mmCIF file of C-alpha atoms in Angstrom:
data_model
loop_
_atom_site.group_PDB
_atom_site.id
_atom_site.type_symbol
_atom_site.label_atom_id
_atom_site.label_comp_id
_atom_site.label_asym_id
_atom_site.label_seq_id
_atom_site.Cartn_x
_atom_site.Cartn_y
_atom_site.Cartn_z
ATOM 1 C CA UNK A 1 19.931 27.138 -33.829
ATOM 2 C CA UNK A 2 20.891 29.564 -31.304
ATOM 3 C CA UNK A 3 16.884 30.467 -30.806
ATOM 4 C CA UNK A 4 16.385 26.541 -30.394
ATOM 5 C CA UNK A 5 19.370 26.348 -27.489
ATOM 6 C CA UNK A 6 18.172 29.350 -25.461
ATOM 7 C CA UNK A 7 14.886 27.584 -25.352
ATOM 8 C CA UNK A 8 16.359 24.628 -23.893
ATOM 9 C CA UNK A 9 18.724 26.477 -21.489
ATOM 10 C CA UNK A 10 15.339 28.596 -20.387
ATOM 11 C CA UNK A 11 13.751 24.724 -19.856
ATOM 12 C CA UNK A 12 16.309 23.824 -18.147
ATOM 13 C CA UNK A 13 16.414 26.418 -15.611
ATOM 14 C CA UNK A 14 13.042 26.165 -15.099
ATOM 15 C CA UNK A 15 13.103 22.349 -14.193
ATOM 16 C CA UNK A 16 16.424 22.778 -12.352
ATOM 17 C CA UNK A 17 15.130 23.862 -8.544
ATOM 18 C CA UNK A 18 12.486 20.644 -9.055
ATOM 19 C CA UNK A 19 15.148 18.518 -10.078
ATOM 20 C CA UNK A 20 17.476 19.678 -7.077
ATOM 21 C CA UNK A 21 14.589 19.489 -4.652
ATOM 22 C CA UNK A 22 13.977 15.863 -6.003
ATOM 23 C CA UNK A 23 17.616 14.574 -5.493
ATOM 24 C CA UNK A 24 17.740 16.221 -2.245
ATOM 25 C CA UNK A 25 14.210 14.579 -0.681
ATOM 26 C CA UNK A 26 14.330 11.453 -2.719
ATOM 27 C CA UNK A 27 17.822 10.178 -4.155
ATOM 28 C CA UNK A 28 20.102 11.307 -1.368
ATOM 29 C CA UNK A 29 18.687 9.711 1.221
ATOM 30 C CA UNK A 30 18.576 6.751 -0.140
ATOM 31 C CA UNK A 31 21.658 6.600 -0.857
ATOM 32 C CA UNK A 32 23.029 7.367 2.863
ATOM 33 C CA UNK A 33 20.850 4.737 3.759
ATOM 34 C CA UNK A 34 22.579 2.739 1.992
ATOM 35 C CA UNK A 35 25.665 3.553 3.328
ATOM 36 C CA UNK A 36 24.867 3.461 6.679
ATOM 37 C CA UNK A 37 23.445 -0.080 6.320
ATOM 38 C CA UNK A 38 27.252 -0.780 5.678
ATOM 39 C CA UNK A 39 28.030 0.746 8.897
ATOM 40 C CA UNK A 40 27.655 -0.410 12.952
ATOM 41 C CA UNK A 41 25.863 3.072 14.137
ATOM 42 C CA UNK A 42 23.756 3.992 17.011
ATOM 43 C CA UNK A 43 22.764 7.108 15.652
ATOM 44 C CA UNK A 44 24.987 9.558 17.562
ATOM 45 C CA UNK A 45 28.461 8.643 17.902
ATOM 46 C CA UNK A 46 31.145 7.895 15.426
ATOM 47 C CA UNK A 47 30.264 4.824 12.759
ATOM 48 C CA UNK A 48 32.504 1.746 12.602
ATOM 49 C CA UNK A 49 32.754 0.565 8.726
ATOM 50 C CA UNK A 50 31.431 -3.399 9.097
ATOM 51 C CA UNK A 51 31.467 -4.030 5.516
ATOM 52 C CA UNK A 52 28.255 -6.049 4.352
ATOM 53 C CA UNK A 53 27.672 -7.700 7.453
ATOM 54 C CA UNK A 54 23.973 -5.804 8.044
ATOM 55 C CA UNK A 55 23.406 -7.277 4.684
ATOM 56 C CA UNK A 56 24.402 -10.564 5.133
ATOM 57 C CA UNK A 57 23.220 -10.656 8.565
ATOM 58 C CA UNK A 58 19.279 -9.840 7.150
ATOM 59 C CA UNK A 59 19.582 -13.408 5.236
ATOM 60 C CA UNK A 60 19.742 -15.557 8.758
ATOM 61 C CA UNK A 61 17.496 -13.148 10.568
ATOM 62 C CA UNK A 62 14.043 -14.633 11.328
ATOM 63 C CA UNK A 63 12.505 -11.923 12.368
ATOM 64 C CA UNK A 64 12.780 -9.803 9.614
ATOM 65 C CA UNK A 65 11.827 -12.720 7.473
ATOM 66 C CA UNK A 66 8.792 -13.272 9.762
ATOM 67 C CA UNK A 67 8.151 -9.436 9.192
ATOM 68 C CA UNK A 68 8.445 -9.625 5.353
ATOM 69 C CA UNK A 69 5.961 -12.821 5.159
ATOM 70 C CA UNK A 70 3.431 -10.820 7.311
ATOM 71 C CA UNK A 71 4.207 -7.652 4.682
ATOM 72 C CA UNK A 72 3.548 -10.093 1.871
ATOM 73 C CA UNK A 73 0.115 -10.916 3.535
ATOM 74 C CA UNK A 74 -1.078 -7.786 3.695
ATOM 75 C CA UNK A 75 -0.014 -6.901 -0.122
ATOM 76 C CA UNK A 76 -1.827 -10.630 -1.016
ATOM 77 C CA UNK A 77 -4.881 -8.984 0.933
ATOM 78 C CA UNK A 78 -4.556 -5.838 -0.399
ATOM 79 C CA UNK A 79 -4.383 -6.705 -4.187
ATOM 80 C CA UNK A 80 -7.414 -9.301 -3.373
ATOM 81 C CA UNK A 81 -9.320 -6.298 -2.063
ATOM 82 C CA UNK A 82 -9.218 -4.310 -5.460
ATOM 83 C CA UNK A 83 -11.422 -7.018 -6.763
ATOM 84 C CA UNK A 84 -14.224 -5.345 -4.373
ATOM 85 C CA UNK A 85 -13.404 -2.195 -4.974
ATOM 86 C CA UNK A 86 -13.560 -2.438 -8.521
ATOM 87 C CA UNK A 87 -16.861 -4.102 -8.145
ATOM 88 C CA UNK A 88 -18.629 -1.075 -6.323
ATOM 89 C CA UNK A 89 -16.635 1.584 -8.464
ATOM 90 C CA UNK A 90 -18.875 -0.573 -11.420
ATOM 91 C CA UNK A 91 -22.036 -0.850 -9.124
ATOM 92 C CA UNK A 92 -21.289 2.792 -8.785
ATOM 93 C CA UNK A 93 -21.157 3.971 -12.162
ATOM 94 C CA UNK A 94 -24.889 2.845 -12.750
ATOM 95 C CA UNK A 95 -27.878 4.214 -12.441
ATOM 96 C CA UNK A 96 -28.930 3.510 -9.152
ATOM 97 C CA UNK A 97 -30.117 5.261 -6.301
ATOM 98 C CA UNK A 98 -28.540 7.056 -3.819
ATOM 99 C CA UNK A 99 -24.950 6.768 -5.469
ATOM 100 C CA UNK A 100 -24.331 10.283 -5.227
ATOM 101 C CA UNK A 101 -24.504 9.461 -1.243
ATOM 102 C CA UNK A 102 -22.451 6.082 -1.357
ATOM 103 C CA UNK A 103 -19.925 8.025 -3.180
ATOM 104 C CA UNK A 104 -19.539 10.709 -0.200
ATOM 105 C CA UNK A 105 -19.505 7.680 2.201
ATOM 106 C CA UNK A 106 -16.996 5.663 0.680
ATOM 107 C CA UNK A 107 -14.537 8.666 0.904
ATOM 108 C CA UNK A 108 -14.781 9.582 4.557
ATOM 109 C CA UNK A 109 -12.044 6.852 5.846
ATOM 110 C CA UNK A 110 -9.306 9.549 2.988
ATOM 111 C CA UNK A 111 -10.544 12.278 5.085
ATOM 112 C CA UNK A 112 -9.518 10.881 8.592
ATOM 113 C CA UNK A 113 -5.398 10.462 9.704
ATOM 114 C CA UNK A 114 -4.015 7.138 10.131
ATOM 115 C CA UNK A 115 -3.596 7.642 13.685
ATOM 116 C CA UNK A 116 -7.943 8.791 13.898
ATOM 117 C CA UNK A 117 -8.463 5.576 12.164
ATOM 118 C CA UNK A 118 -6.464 3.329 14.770
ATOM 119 C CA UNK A 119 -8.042 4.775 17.565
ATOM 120 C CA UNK A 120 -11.707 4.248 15.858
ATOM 121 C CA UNK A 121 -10.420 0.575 15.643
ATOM 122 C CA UNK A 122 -8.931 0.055 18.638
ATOM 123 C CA UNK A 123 -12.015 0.798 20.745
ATOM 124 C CA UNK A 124 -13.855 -1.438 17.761
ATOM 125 C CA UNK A 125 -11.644 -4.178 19.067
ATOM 126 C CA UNK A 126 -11.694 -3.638 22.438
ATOM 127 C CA UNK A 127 -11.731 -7.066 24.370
ATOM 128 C CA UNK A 128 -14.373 -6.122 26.897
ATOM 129 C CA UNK A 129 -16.147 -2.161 26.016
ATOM 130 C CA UNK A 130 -15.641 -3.002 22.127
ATOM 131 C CA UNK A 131 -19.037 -2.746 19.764
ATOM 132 C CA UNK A 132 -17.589 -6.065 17.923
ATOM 133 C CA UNK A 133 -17.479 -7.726 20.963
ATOM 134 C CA UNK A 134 -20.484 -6.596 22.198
ATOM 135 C CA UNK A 135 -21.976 -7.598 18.745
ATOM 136 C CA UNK A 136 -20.572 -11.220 19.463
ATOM 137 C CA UNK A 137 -22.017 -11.157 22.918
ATOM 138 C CA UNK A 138 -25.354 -10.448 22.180
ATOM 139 C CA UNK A 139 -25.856 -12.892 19.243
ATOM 140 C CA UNK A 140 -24.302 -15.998 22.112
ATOM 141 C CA UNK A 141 -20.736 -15.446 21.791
ATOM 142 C CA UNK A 142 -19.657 -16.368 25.574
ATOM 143 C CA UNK A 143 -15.738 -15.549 25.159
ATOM 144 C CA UNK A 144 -15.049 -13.444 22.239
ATOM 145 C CA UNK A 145 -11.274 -13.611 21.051
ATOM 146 C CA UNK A 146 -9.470 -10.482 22.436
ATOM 147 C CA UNK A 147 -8.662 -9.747 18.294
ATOM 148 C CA UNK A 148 -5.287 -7.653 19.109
ATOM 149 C CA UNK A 149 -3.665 -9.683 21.633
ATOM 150 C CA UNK A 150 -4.216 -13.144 20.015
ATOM 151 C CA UNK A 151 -1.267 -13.771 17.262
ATOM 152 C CA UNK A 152 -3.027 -15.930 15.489
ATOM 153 C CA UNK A 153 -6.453 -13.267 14.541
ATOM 154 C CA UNK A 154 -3.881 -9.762 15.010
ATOM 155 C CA UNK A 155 -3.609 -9.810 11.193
ATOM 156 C CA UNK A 156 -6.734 -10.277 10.040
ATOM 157 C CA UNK A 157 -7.786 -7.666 12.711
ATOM 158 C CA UNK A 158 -5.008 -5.084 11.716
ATOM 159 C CA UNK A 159 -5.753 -6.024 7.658
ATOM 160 C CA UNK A 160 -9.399 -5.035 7.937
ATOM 161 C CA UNK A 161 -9.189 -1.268 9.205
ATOM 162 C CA UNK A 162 -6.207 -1.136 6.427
ATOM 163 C CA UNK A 163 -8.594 -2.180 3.406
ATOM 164 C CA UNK A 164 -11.462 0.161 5.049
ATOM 165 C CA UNK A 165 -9.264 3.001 5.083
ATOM 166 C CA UNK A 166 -8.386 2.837 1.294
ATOM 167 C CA UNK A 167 -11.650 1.895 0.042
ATOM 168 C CA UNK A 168 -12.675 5.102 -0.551
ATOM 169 C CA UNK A 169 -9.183 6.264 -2.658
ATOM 170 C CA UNK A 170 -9.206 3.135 -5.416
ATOM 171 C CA UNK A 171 -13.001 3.440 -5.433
ATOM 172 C CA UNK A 172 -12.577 6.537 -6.749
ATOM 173 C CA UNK A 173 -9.748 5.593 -9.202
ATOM 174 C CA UNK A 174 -12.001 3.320 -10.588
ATOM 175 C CA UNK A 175 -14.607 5.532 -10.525
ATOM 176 C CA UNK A 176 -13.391 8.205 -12.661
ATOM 177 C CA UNK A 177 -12.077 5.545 -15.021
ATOM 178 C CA UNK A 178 -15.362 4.508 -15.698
ATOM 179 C CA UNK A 179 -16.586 7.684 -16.416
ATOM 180 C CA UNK A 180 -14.219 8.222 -19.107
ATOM 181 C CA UNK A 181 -15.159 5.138 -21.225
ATOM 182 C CA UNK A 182 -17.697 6.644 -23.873
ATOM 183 C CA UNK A 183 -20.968 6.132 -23.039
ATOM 184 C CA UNK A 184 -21.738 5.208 -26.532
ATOM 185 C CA UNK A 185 -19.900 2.063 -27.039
ATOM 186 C CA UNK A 186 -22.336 0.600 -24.008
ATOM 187 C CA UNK A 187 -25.147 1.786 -25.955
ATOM 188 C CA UNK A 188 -23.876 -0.108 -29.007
ATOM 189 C CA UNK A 189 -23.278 -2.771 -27.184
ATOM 190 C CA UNK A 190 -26.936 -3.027 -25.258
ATOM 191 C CA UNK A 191 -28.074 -2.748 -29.107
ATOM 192 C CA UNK A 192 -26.579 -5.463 -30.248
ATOM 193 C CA UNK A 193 -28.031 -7.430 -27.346
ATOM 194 C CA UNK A 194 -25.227 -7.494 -24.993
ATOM 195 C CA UNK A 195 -26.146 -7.869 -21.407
ATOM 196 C CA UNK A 196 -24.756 -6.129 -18.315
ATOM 197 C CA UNK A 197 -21.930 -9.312 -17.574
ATOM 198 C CA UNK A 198 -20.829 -8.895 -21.158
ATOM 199 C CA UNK A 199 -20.831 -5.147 -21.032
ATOM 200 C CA UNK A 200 -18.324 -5.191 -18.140
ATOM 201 C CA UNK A 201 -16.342 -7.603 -18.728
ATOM 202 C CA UNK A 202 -15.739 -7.294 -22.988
ATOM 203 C CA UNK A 203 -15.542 -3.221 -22.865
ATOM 204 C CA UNK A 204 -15.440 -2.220 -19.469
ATOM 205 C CA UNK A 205 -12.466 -3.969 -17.965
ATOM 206 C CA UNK A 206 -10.387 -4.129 -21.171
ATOM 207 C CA UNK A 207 -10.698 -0.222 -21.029
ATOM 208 C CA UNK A 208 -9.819 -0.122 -17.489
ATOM 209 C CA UNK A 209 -6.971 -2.648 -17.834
ATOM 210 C CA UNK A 210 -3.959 0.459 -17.764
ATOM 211 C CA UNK A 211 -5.977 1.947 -14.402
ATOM 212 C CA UNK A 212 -6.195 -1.556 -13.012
ATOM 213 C CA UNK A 213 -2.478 -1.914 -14.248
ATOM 214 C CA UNK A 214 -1.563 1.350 -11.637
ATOM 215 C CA UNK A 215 -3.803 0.277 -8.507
ATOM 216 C CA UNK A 216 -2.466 -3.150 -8.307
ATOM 217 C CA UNK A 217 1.439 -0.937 -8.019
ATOM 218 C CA UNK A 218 -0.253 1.172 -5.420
ATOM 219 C CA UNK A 219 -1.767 -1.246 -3.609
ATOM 220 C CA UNK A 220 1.096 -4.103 -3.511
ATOM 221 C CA UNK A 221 3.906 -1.560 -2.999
ATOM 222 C CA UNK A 222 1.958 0.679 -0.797
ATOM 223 C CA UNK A 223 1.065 -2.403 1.648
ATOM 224 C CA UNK A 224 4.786 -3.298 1.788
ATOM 225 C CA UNK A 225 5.905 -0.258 3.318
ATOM 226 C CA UNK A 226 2.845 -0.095 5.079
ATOM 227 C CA UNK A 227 3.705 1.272 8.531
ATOM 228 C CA UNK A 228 1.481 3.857 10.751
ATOM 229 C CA UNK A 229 -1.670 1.983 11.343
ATOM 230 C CA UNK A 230 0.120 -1.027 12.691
ATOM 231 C CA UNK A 231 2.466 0.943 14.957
ATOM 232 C CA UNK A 232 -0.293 2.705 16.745
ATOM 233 C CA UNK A 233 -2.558 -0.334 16.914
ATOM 234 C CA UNK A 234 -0.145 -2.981 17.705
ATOM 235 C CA UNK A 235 3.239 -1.457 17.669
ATOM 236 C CA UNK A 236 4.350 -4.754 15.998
ATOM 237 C CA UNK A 237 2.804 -7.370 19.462
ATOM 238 C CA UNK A 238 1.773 -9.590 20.576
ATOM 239 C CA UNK A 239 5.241 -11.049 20.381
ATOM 240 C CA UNK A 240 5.897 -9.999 16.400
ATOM 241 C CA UNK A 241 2.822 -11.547 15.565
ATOM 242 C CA UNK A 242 2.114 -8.243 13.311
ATOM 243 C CA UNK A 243 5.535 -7.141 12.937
ATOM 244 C CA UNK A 244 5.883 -5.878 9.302
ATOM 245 C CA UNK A 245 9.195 -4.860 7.448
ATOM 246 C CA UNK A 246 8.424 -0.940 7.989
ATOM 247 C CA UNK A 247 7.760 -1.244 11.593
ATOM 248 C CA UNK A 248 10.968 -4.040 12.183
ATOM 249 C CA UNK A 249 13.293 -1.145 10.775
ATOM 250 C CA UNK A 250 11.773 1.244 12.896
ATOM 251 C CA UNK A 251 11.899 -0.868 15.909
ATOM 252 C CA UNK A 252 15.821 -1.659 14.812
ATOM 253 C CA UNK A 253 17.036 1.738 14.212
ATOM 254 C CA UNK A 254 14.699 4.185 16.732
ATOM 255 C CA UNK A 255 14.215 1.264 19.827
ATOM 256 C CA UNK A 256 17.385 -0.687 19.400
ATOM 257 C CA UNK A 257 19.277 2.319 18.569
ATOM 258 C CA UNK A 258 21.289 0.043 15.632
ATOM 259 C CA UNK A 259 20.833 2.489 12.492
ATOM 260 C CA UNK A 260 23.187 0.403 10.586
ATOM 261 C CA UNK A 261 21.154 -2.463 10.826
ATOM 262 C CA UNK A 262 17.913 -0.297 10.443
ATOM 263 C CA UNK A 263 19.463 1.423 7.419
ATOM 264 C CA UNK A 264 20.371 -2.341 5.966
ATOM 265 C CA UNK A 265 16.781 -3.188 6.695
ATOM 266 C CA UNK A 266 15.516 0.407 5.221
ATOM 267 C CA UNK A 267 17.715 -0.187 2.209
ATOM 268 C CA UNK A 268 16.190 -4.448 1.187
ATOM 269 C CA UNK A 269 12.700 -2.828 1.639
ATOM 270 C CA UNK A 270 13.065 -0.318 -1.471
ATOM 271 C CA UNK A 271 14.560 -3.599 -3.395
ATOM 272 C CA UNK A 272 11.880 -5.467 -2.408
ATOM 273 C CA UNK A 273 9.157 -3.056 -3.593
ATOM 274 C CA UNK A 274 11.305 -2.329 -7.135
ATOM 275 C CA UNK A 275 11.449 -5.804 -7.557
ATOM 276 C CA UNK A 276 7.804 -6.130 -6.976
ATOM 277 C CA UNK A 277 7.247 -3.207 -9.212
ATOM 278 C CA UNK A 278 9.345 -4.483 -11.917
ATOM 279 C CA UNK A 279 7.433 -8.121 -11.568
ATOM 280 C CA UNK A 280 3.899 -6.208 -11.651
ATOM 281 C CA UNK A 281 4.768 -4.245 -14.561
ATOM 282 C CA UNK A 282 6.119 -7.361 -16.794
ATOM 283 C CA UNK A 283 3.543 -9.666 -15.641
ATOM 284 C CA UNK A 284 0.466 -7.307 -16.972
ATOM 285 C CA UNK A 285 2.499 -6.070 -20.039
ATOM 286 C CA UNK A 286 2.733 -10.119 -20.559
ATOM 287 C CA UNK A 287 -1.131 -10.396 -19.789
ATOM 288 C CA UNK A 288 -1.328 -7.009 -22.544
ATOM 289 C CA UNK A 289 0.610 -9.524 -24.939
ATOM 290 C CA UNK A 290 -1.694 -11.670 -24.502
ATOM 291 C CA UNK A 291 -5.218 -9.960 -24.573
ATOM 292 C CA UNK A 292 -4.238 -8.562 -27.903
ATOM 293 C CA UNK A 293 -2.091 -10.702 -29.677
#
């Protein structure tokens, strides 16, 4: 017994300094930020307890609202996206030529920094030097759209360098999911007379449904916090037409200098991605239910 509780107390020490780095990184901040969101602060001076009026006050504001919507686009988008990714991860897995090569390709936007990547687009997009313009131009195009400065085409512009820039990471996921499903249940399954639809879609995907399960997480949760690609490219413009909820709190707390009300805002993001966390996870454990039942 005493053998059994010096083991513990050695386990214990041994995960206390990750534990304390953890709540000091991680579970401390947010819980200043939530206290600050209860708080009228402008970052330097004394704060003036308000109560829940930051709160309160982010149910009437239409900007953040607008801000969430647009955040809720690009998670839409983003979970759409996987369906293509998934697809060449498959196309991937084959035997075909020059995959080796793809694979290196499809990886280069995870080697390059957010900020690399907005500058790439930005003189992509470029309303009079830019090669998509150019592209446009050539083929007859007489006035191509200027794609950053026009609210309603900023999103769709912004959303594509986004899904481009993570290609390469849930490729791979998928990828090395693949990999791991035996190779000989598809040769069972080609000897029984089972073509290449049936093969992925009766062993492959069921396999890959707890890998599928994580990406759609990463990719819904990850686009609502999403946050340096936009600043650089748009910085929110024209007018909030690609305002998101990262970028609003920013703009609140570091331009407006109100870090109450950026710490309110701060504080409904993180519900808003547990709650969509929470819904992801209970919606494909209901969809497990299902399949197997």
């Amino acid at each position: 017994m005493e053998k059994v509780m010096s083991n513990k107390l050695v386990i214990a020490l041994y995960v206390l300094p990750s534990l304390l780095l953890l709540f000091a990184i991680i579970y401390v901040p947010i819980v200043l930020t939530g206290y600050y969101g209860l708080n009228q602060w402008n970052g330097i001076g004394s704060m003036t307890f308000v109560g829940l009026d930051n709160y309160q006050h982010l149910f009437t504001d239409k900007a953040f609202w607008q801000s969430a919507w647009h955040s809720l686009l690009l998670a839409l988008f983003s979970g759409i996206s996987l369906i293509g990714y998934l697809a060449i991860a498959m196309i991937l897995s084959g035997k075909i030529k020059g995959a080796n090569l793809l694979r290196k390709i499809y990886l280069i936007p995870m080697l390059l920094s957010s900020v690399a990547i907005a500058q790439l687009w930005l003189k992509i997009y470029h309303p009079t030097n830019g090669v998509l313009n150019f592209l446009l131009t050539s083929v007859g195009v007489h006035n191509p759209p200027e794609w950053l400065a026009n609210p309603s085409l900023v999103l769709l512009a912004l959303f594509i360098p986004i899904i481009w820039q993570y290609a390469g990471f849930y490729i791979l996921i998928y990828y090395a999911g693949l990999k791991n499903i035996p190779e000989t249940l598809m040769e069972a399954a080609r000897i029984d007379g089972a073509s290449a639809w049936q093969i992925a879609t009766r062993i492959k995907l069921p396999l890959l449904r707890e890998v599928i399960n994580v990406t759609i997480i990463l990719s819904i949760v990850g686009s609502l916090k999403y946050f340096d690609l936009i600043y650089v490219m748009t910085d929110g413009g024209p007018n909030g037409a690609s305002e998101v909820m990262a970028s609003y709190m920013y703009h609140q707390a570091f331009r407006s200098f109100d870090f109450g009300y950026g710490s309110a805002t701060a504080f409904a993001l993180l519900l808003i991605c547990l709650i969509a966390t929470w819904l992801i996870r209970k919606v494909t454990a209901t969809s497990d239910t299902i399949q197997y039942s």
